[in-house]
Coordinates of C-alpha atoms in Angstrom, one line a residue:
M1 CA 0.2 0.1 -0.2
K2 CA 1.4 3.4 -1.0
T3 CA 2.2 5.4 1.9
S4 CA 1.8 9.1 2.0
I5 CA 4.2 11.5 3.6
V6 CA 3.2 12.8 6.8
R7 CA 4.2 16.3 8.3
P8 CA 3.2 16.9 11.6
I9 CA 2.8 20.5 13.1
Q10 CA 4.2 21.2 16.9
F11 CA 4.5 24.8 16.3
W12 CA 0.9 26.4 16.3
A13 CA 0.3 28.7 19.3
G14 CA -2.9 29.6 20.9
S15 CA -6.0 27.5 21.3
K16 CA -8.7 26.9 18.8
I17 CA -12.0 28.5 19.5
N18 CA -15.0 28.3 17.3
H19 CA -17.0 31.6 17.4
L20 CA -18.8 31.9 14.1
K21 CA -21.8 30.3 12.7
P22 CA -22.0 30.3 8.7
S23 CA -25.0 32.0 8.2
V24 CA -26.2 35.2 6.2
S25 CA -28.6 37.8 7.2
K26 CA -31.3 39.6 5.4
S27 CA -29.0 42.9 5.4
L28 CA -26.0 40.9 4.6
K29 CA -27.9 39.4 1.5
T30 CA -28.8 43.2 0.7
L31 CA -25.2 44.2 0.9
L32 CA -24.0 41.5 -1.6
L33 CA -26.8 42.3 -4.0
S34 CA -25.6 46.0 -3.9
V35 CA -21.9 45.2 -4.3
I36 CA -22.8 42.9 -7.3
S37 CA -24.7 45.5 -9.0
G38 CA -22.5 48.2 -8.5
L39 CA -19.2 46.3 -9.7
M40 CA -20.4 43.6 -12.1
F41 CA -19.5 45.8 -15.1
S42 CA -17.8 48.5 -13.7
I43 CA -14.4 47.4 -12.9
S44 CA -12.0 49.6 -14.4
A45 CA -9.0 47.8 -16.0
V46 CA -5.8 48.5 -13.7
S47 CA -2.6 46.8 -14.6
V48 CA -1.4 44.4 -11.7
Q49 CA 1.5 45.7 -9.7
A50 CA 4.5 43.4 -9.8
E51 CA 4.8 43.9 -5.9
P52 CA 0.9 43.8 -4.7
E53 CA 0.4 45.6 -1.6
L54 CA 0.0 43.4 1.4
P55 CA -4.1 43.4 2.7
H56 CA -3.3 45.0 5.8
Y57 CA -1.8 48.3 3.9
S58 CA -4.2 48.1 1.0
G59 CA -6.6 51.0 2.2
K60 CA -9.6 48.5 0.7
A61 CA -12.8 48.6 3.0
R62 CA -13.7 45.2 4.8
L63 CA -16.9 43.6 4.5
G64 CA -16.4 41.0 7.2
S65 CA -15.7 37.3 7.2
Q66 CA -19.7 36.7 7.9
T67 CA -20.1 38.2 4.1
C68 CA -18.2 35.1 2.9
G69 CA -20.5 32.5 5.2
G70 CA -23.6 31.9 3.6
S71 CA -24.6 28.4 2.7
T72 CA -24.7 29.2 -0.8
C73 CA -21.5 30.9 -1.0
N74 CA -18.5 29.4 1.0
G75 CA -20.3 28.4 4.2
A76 CA -21.7 24.8 3.3
A77 CA -21.5 22.4 5.8
K78 CA -19.5 20.1 3.7
P79 CA -17.8 20.3 0.0
W80 CA -20.2 20.3 -3.0
A81 CA -19.9 17.7 -5.5
N82 CA -20.3 19.7 -8.7
S83 CA -18.8 22.8 -8.2
A84 CA -15.6 24.5 -9.2
V85 CA -14.7 25.3 -5.9
L86 CA -15.2 23.6 -2.4
Q87 CA -18.0 26.0 -1.1
N88 CA -17.2 25.0 2.7
E89 CA -14.2 27.5 2.9
F90 CA -15.8 29.4 5.5
V91 CA -16.5 26.2 7.7
T92 CA -13.1 25.0 7.3
W93 CA -11.5 28.5 8.3
S94 CA -13.9 28.8 11.3
N95 CA -13.9 25.1 12.6
D96 CA -10.3 24.0 11.9
D97 CA -7.8 27.0 11.1
P98 CA -6.0 28.4 14.1
H99 CA -6.0 31.9 12.1
S100 CA -9.7 32.0 13.3
G101 CA -9.0 31.9 16.8
A102 CA -6.0 34.4 17.0
Y103 CA -8.2 37.3 18.3
N104 CA -9.5 34.9 21.3
A105 CA -5.9 33.9 22.1
L106 CA -5.5 37.6 23.4
S107 CA -7.9 36.8 26.0
S108 CA -6.4 33.2 26.9
D109 CA -4.5 32.9 30.3
R110 CA -1.3 33.1 28.2
G111 CA -2.2 36.1 26.3
K112 CA -3.4 38.0 29.6
R113 CA -0.2 37.1 31.4
I114 CA 1.9 38.3 28.3
A115 CA -0.1 41.8 28.4
K116 CA 0.6 41.9 32.2
N117 CA 4.2 41.6 31.7
L118 CA 4.4 43.9 29.2
G119 CA 2.2 46.4 31.1
I120 CA -0.5 46.4 28.7
E121 CA -4.1 46.6 30.5
D122 CA -5.6 44.7 27.6
A123 CA -4.2 43.2 24.5
R124 CA -7.4 43.3 22.8
Q125 CA -6.7 47.1 22.5
E126 CA -3.3 47.1 21.8
K127 CA -2.3 47.9 18.3
V128 CA 1.0 45.9 18.3
C129 CA -1.1 42.6 19.2
L130 CA -4.0 43.4 17.1
D131 CA -2.0 44.0 14.0
C132 CA -1.1 40.2 13.8
H133 CA -4.1 38.6 15.8
T134 CA -6.7 40.3 13.7
D135 CA -7.7 42.2 10.7
N136 CA -6.7 45.4 12.3
V137 CA -7.9 48.0 9.6
P138 CA -8.8 51.6 10.5
K139 CA -12.3 52.2 11.5
E140 CA -13.4 53.9 8.4
L141 CA -12.8 50.7 6.8
Q142 CA -14.9 48.5 8.5
S143 CA -18.4 47.9 7.3
K144 CA -21.2 47.2 9.8
N145 CA -20.7 43.2 9.4
F146 CA -17.1 43.6 10.1
D147 CA -16.3 41.9 13.4
I148 CA -12.5 42.5 14.8
A149 CA -13.2 39.0 16.9
D150 CA -13.0 37.4 13.5
G151 CA -9.3 36.9 14.2
V152 CA -7.1 36.6 10.9
G153 CA -10.2 36.1 8.7
C154 CA -11.0 36.1 4.8
E155 CA -9.8 39.4 4.2
S156 CA -6.9 39.4 6.0
C157 CA -5.1 37.3 3.6
H158 CA -7.3 37.8 0.4
G159 CA -7.7 41.6 0.6
G160 CA -10.3 43.9 1.3
A161 CA -13.4 42.6 -0.8
V162 CA -15.3 45.8 -1.4
E163 CA -14.3 45.7 -4.9
W164 CA -13.7 42.2 -5.9
L165 CA -16.7 40.8 -4.4
G166 CA -19.1 41.3 -7.3
L167 CA -16.8 39.7 -9.6
H168 CA -16.3 36.8 -7.1
V169 CA -20.0 36.3 -6.6
S170 CA -21.1 36.7 -10.2
G171 CA -18.4 34.4 -11.8
F172 CA -17.4 37.1 -14.5
G173 CA -13.9 38.3 -15.1
Q174 CA -10.6 36.7 -15.5
R175 CA -7.8 36.5 -12.8
Q176 CA -6.2 39.7 -13.9
D177 CA -9.7 41.4 -13.1
Y178 CA -9.6 40.1 -9.9
L179 CA -5.9 41.4 -9.0
D180 CA -6.8 44.7 -10.5
A181 CA -10.0 45.0 -8.0
G182 CA -7.5 44.1 -5.3
I183 CA -7.6 40.5 -4.4
Y184 CA -4.2 39.3 -3.1
P185 CA -2.3 36.8 -5.1
T186 CA -1.9 34.2 -2.4
E187 CA -1.0 31.5 -5.0
D188 CA 2.0 33.3 -6.0
P189 CA 4.8 31.9 -3.6
K190 CA 6.6 35.2 -3.6
A191 CA 3.3 37.2 -2.5
R192 CA 2.3 34.3 -0.2
A193 CA 5.6 34.5 1.8
K194 CA 5.6 38.3 2.0
L195 CA 2.1 38.1 3.5
C196 CA 2.8 35.3 5.9
L197 CA 6.1 36.3 7.1
S198 CA 4.7 39.9 7.6
C199 CA 3.4 38.1 11.2
H200 CA 5.3 35.1 11.4
L201 CA 8.8 37.0 11.2
S202 CA 8.1 40.8 10.9
D203 CA 7.8 43.7 8.5
P204 CA 8.8 47.2 8.6
R205 CA 5.6 48.2 10.2
K206 CA 4.5 45.3 12.3
S207 CA 7.8 44.5 14.4
I208 CA 8.2 41.9 16.7
T209 CA 10.8 42.2 19.6
H210 CA 12.5 40.6 22.1
R211 CA 10.7 42.1 24.9
I212 CA 7.5 40.4 23.4
M213 CA 9.2 37.2 23.6
G214 CA 10.7 37.7 27.0
A215 CA 7.1 38.6 28.2
G216 CA 5.7 34.9 27.4
H217 CA 4.9 34.9 23.7
P218 CA 5.6 31.7 21.7
R219 CA 8.5 31.3 19.7
L220 CA 7.8 31.9 16.0
A221 CA 8.8 29.1 14.1
F222 CA 7.7 29.0 10.6
E223 CA 8.2 27.4 7.0
L224 CA 6.0 28.6 4.1
D225 CA 5.3 25.2 2.6
T226 CA 4.7 22.9 5.6
F227 CA 2.3 25.6 7.0
T228 CA 0.6 25.9 3.9
A229 CA 0.1 22.3 3.9
N230 CA -1.4 22.1 7.6
Q231 CA -3.4 25.4 7.3
P232 CA -5.7 23.3 6.4
A233 CA -6.4 23.7 2.9
H234 CA -9.7 25.4 2.2
Y235 CA -9.4 24.8 -1.8
R236 CA -8.4 22.1 -4.2
I237 CA -5.9 22.1 -6.8
D238 CA -8.1 20.8 -9.9
A239 CA -7.9 21.5 -13.7
D240 CA -9.9 24.6 -12.8
Y241 CA -7.5 25.9 -10.4
K242 CA -4.7 25.5 -12.7
Q243 CA -6.3 27.3 -15.7
R244 CA -7.1 30.3 -13.4
K245 CA -4.1 30.8 -11.2
Q246 CA -0.4 29.8 -10.9
Q247 CA 0.4 26.3 -9.5
S248 CA 4.0 26.0 -7.8
S249 CA 5.3 22.6 -6.4
G250 CA 6.1 22.4 -2.8
V251 CA 9.8 22.6 -3.1
K252 CA 9.5 26.0 -5.0
V253 CA 7.0 27.3 -2.4
W254 CA 9.8 26.1 0.4
A255 CA 12.8 27.7 -1.6
V256 CA 10.8 30.8 -2.1
G257 CA 9.9 30.8 1.5
Q258 CA 13.2 30.3 2.9
A259 CA 14.8 33.5 0.7
M260 CA 12.1 35.7 1.4
A261 CA 12.6 34.9 5.2
A262 CA 16.5 35.5 4.8
Q263 CA 15.8 38.7 2.9
I264 CA 13.1 40.0 5.2
T265 CA 15.7 39.3 8.4
V266 CA 18.6 40.8 6.6
E267 CA 16.5 44.1 6.0
A268 CA 15.2 44.1 9.5
L269 CA 18.5 44.0 10.9
M270 CA 19.6 46.9 8.6
D271 CA 16.4 49.1 9.7
K272 CA 17.3 51.8 12.3
N273 CA 13.7 51.8 13.6
R274 CA 13.5 48.2 14.2
N275 CA 17.1 48.4 16.1
S276 CA 16.6 51.1 18.5
A277 CA 15.6 49.6 21.9
G278 CA 19.1 50.3 23.5
I279 CA 21.0 47.3 22.0
F280 CA 22.0 46.6 18.4
P281 CA 21.1 44.1 16.7
E282 CA 17.4 43.7 18.0
L283 CA 17.6 40.2 20.0
F284 CA 14.6 39.0 18.2
Y285 CA 16.7 38.0 15.4
F286 CA 19.1 36.0 17.2
D287 CA 19.1 32.3 17.8
C288 CA 17.3 31.8 21.3
Y289 CA 18.8 28.7 22.3
A290 CA 22.3 30.4 22.0
C291 CA 21.5 31.7 25.4
H292 CA 18.4 29.9 26.6
H293 CA 19.3 26.7 27.5
S294 CA 20.0 24.2 30.6
M295 CA 23.3 25.0 32.4
E296 CA 23.5 21.3 33.6
E297 CA 23.7 19.6 30.1
P298 CA 26.5 20.8 28.1
R299 CA 25.0 21.4 24.4
W300 CA 27.3 23.6 22.6
E301 CA 28.9 22.3 19.5
R302 CA 31.1 24.1 16.8
R303 CA 29.7 25.0 13.5
E304 CA 32.3 25.5 10.8
S305 CA 30.2 27.7 8.9
V306 CA 29.5 30.1 11.9
N307 CA 33.0 30.6 13.1
I308 CA 32.4 32.1 16.4
G309 CA 33.3 30.4 20.0
P310 CA 31.0 29.7 22.9
G311 CA 29.4 32.1 25.0
V312 CA 28.8 34.4 22.0
P313 CA 25.0 35.3 20.9
R314 CA 24.6 33.9 17.6
L315 CA 22.3 35.7 14.8
N316 CA 19.5 33.2 13.9
D317 CA 20.6 31.8 10.5
S318 CA 18.6 29.0 10.0
N319 CA 17.0 30.2 6.7
L320 CA 20.4 31.3 5.5
V321 CA 21.8 27.8 6.0
M322 CA 18.7 26.2 4.0
L323 CA 19.4 29.2 1.3
R324 CA 22.9 27.8 0.9
V325 CA 21.9 24.3 0.4
L326 CA 19.3 25.4 -2.0
A327 CA 21.4 27.9 -4.1
N328 CA 23.9 25.1 -4.5
A329 CA 21.6 23.2 -6.8
V330 CA 20.7 26.5 -8.8
D331 CA 24.0 28.3 -8.7
P332 CA 26.8 27.1 -6.8
T333 CA 29.1 30.2 -7.1
L334 CA 26.2 32.0 -5.1
S335 CA 26.1 29.6 -2.7
A336 CA 29.9 29.7 -2.0
T337 CA 29.4 33.4 -1.7
L338 CA 26.6 33.1 0.7
L339 CA 28.6 30.8 3.1
T340 CA 31.6 33.4 2.9
Q341 CA 29.0 36.3 3.7
T342 CA 27.0 34.6 6.4
R343 CA 30.4 33.8 8.0
A344 CA 31.3 37.4 8.0
L345 CA 27.9 38.3 9.4
H346 CA 28.3 36.2 12.5
E347 CA 31.9 37.4 13.1
S348 CA 30.9 41.3 12.7
S349 CA 28.0 40.9 15.3
S350 CA 30.5 40.8 18.0
K351 CA 32.9 43.8 16.4
G352 CA 30.2 46.7 16.5
Q353 CA 27.2 48.1 14.4
E354 CA 29.6 49.4 11.5
A355 CA 31.0 46.1 11.2
T356 CA 27.8 44.5 11.0
M357 CA 26.0 47.0 8.8
S358 CA 28.9 46.4 6.1
A359 CA 28.2 42.7 6.3
L360 CA 24.3 42.9 5.9
D361 CA 25.1 45.3 3.0
D362 CA 27.0 42.6 1.4
L363 CA 24.6 40.0 2.0
S364 CA 21.5 41.8 1.0
G365 CA 22.6 41.6 -2.7
T366 CA 23.1 37.9 -2.7
V367 CA 19.8 37.1 -0.9
S368 CA 17.9 39.3 -3.2
N369 CA 19.4 37.7 -6.1
L370 CA 18.3 34.4 -5.1
V371 CA 14.8 35.2 -4.3
D372 CA 14.4 36.2 -7.8
K373 CA 16.3 33.2 -9.0
F374 CA 13.9 30.8 -7.2
A375 CA 10.7 32.6 -7.9
A376 CA 11.4 32.0 -11.6
S377 CA 13.0 28.4 -11.1
D378 CA 11.4 25.1 -11.3
F379 CA 12.5 22.0 -9.5
D380 CA 12.4 18.7 -11.4
T381 CA 12.5 15.4 -9.5
A382 CA 16.3 15.3 -10.0
A383 CA 17.0 18.5 -8.4
M384 CA 14.7 17.6 -5.4
W385 CA 16.7 14.6 -4.7
K386 CA 19.7 16.6 -5.0
I387 CA 18.7 19.0 -2.5
Y388 CA 17.5 16.2 -0.3
D389 CA 20.8 14.6 -0.2
A390 CA 22.7 18.0 0.3
L391 CA 20.6 18.7 3.3
V392 CA 20.9 15.4 4.9
A393 CA 24.7 15.7 4.3
E394 CA 24.7 19.1 5.5
G395 CA 23.3 18.0 8.9
L396 CA 25.4 15.0 9.1
R397 CA 28.6 17.4 8.9
G398 CA 27.3 19.1 12.0
E399 CA 25.4 22.3 10.4
F400 CA 22.2 21.6 12.1
V401 CA 23.4 21.4 15.9
D402 CA 21.0 23.9 17.1
L403 CA 17.3 23.1 17.3
I404 CA 15.9 26.1 15.0
T405 CA 18.1 25.1 12.0
A406 CA 17.1 21.4 12.7
E407 CA 13.4 22.3 12.6
Q408 CA 13.9 24.4 9.3
A409 CA 15.9 21.1 7.8
T410 CA 13.2 18.6 9.1
M411 CA 10.4 20.8 7.0
A412 CA 12.3 21.2 4.4
L413 CA 12.9 17.3 3.7
G414 CA 9.1 16.9 4.6
S415 CA 8.3 19.4 1.6
I416 CA 10.8 17.6 -0.7
L417 CA 9.4 14.2 0.1
T418 CA 5.8 15.7 -0.2
A419 CA 6.6 17.2 -3.5
I420 CA 8.3 14.2 -4.8
E421 CA 5.2 12.1 -4.0
A422 CA 2.9 14.5 -5.7
S423 CA 4.9 14.3 -8.9
G424 CA 4.3 10.5 -9.0
A425 CA 8.1 9.8 -9.3
S426 CA 8.4 7.5 -6.5
D427 CA 5.5 4.7 -5.6
D428 CA 6.4 3.9 -2.1
L429 CA 7.9 6.0 0.5
Q430 CA 7.4 4.2 3.5
G431 CA 11.1 4.1 4.6
Y432 CA 11.4 7.7 3.9
N433 CA 8.0 8.5 6.2
E434 CA 9.5 6.5 8.9
A435 CA 12.8 8.3 9.0
L436 CA 11.2 11.7 8.6
A437 CA 8.9 10.6 11.7
K438 CA 12.3 10.3 14.0
A439 CA 13.4 13.7 13.0
Y440 CA 10.1 15.0 13.7
T441 CA 10.5 13.5 17.1
A442 CA 13.9 14.6 17.5
I443 CA 12.6 18.3 17.5
D444 CA 9.3 17.8 19.1
K445 CA 10.5 19.3 22.4
S446 CA 12.9 21.9 22.9
E447 CA 14.0 20.7 26.2
D448 CA 14.8 17.3 25.0
Y449 CA 16.8 18.3 21.8
T450 CA 19.9 17.2 21.4
P451 CA 22.3 17.1 18.3
A452 CA 23.2 13.4 18.6
K453 CA 19.3 12.5 18.5
Y454 CA 18.8 14.4 15.4
S455 CA 21.9 13.1 13.8
A456 CA 20.5 9.7 14.3
A457 CA 17.4 10.5 12.6
L458 CA 19.3 12.1 9.7
K459 CA 21.4 8.6 9.3
S460 CA 18.1 7.2 9.1
L461 CA 17.1 9.5 6.3
A462 CA 20.2 8.9 4.4
A463 CA 19.7 5.2 4.5
A464 CA 16.3 5.4 3.3
R465 CA 17.8 6.3 0.0
K466 CA 19.8 3.2 -0.1

């Protein structure tokens, strides 16, 4: 029997709270009809931007997630058999997607404790919390059906619907018409990475700090393809989807996600506004476990690519490590450059701000180049196996001795194996699945992680290839 690759997620924070029911009121139906009649034939042709504005900053009015929840819209109890789309997207989001419980997490026991530690009276009133736990747009952009308690809802990711809902409901228009009307292109890996990472890492206007982490916020561990696969999906990639939208393999999504995460990190470290809390660089961008670890059990091990000794805080370079392995598959020269520049960055972080900024400036151009290369690349089966082998070899050489890089490597290997399975290039991946499960077990609990346990899992992943 064929075995599918299993990719568990240990990193979702916050409890799931169901708080919405799929229904459409009479007033909401009236609103929908007015939107349709007003927009069906009046969308003007505007060329789509190469870099679409994130929904949070687009200035588009919100109609609210309930707008999507009608039983004949996206609120069906189960998928429709003969529909081009599932029709139960709202129910999937409301019942199974942690994003819908993001606002409620602010009033959980942990949320209250974090707020208290930060000196915040109510996190549900605080912009720094609301910007990522809700669709926190200005009041003037909130329709009467908009509810801040919806959390990270439909329009948080797909964009304010006031201009594209008419097209969506009517079925008129091509994909470009929707983009021109303000829908966000989540099918594009680069755009999706920019969107997800704006909260799961940071952006210039939604900056996460070590102070927030110190108050008790869960550590942010994120990989674009793995989290996309486990969201859960409220769409299906069928012939209709492929005709209308861009389709990318999981490996391409992973590659673009790694490059974008590295680029965002470099940009954040170079941004004076995000490094002004009395210490440089901002500690959020360091490897947590370089400082936070048991003093009873010696864990420190040298990494040749870092070239710094024990007792020195180390920047979180997990995305750069993945990027270096990836780059070797498309441009070995860039991979070698990336290794040299990453080592220089680590060394500069203990030499002062001027040296660090110089190293970041050198690294920035290389990373940006790789973002564009991966966005334009397709990875065939041979390339996927090459990257798989390189990841395992890199780990066995000691590059994944720290937990955060081991997490990224594990999710990467899962993405690769899932993409190979989807391509039909391998009939039976049982051995790989068992080895991957060992890797996930090794990283399951931070307090139990050891390089030796992870190395044993990597040896199993290497043996599965023989």
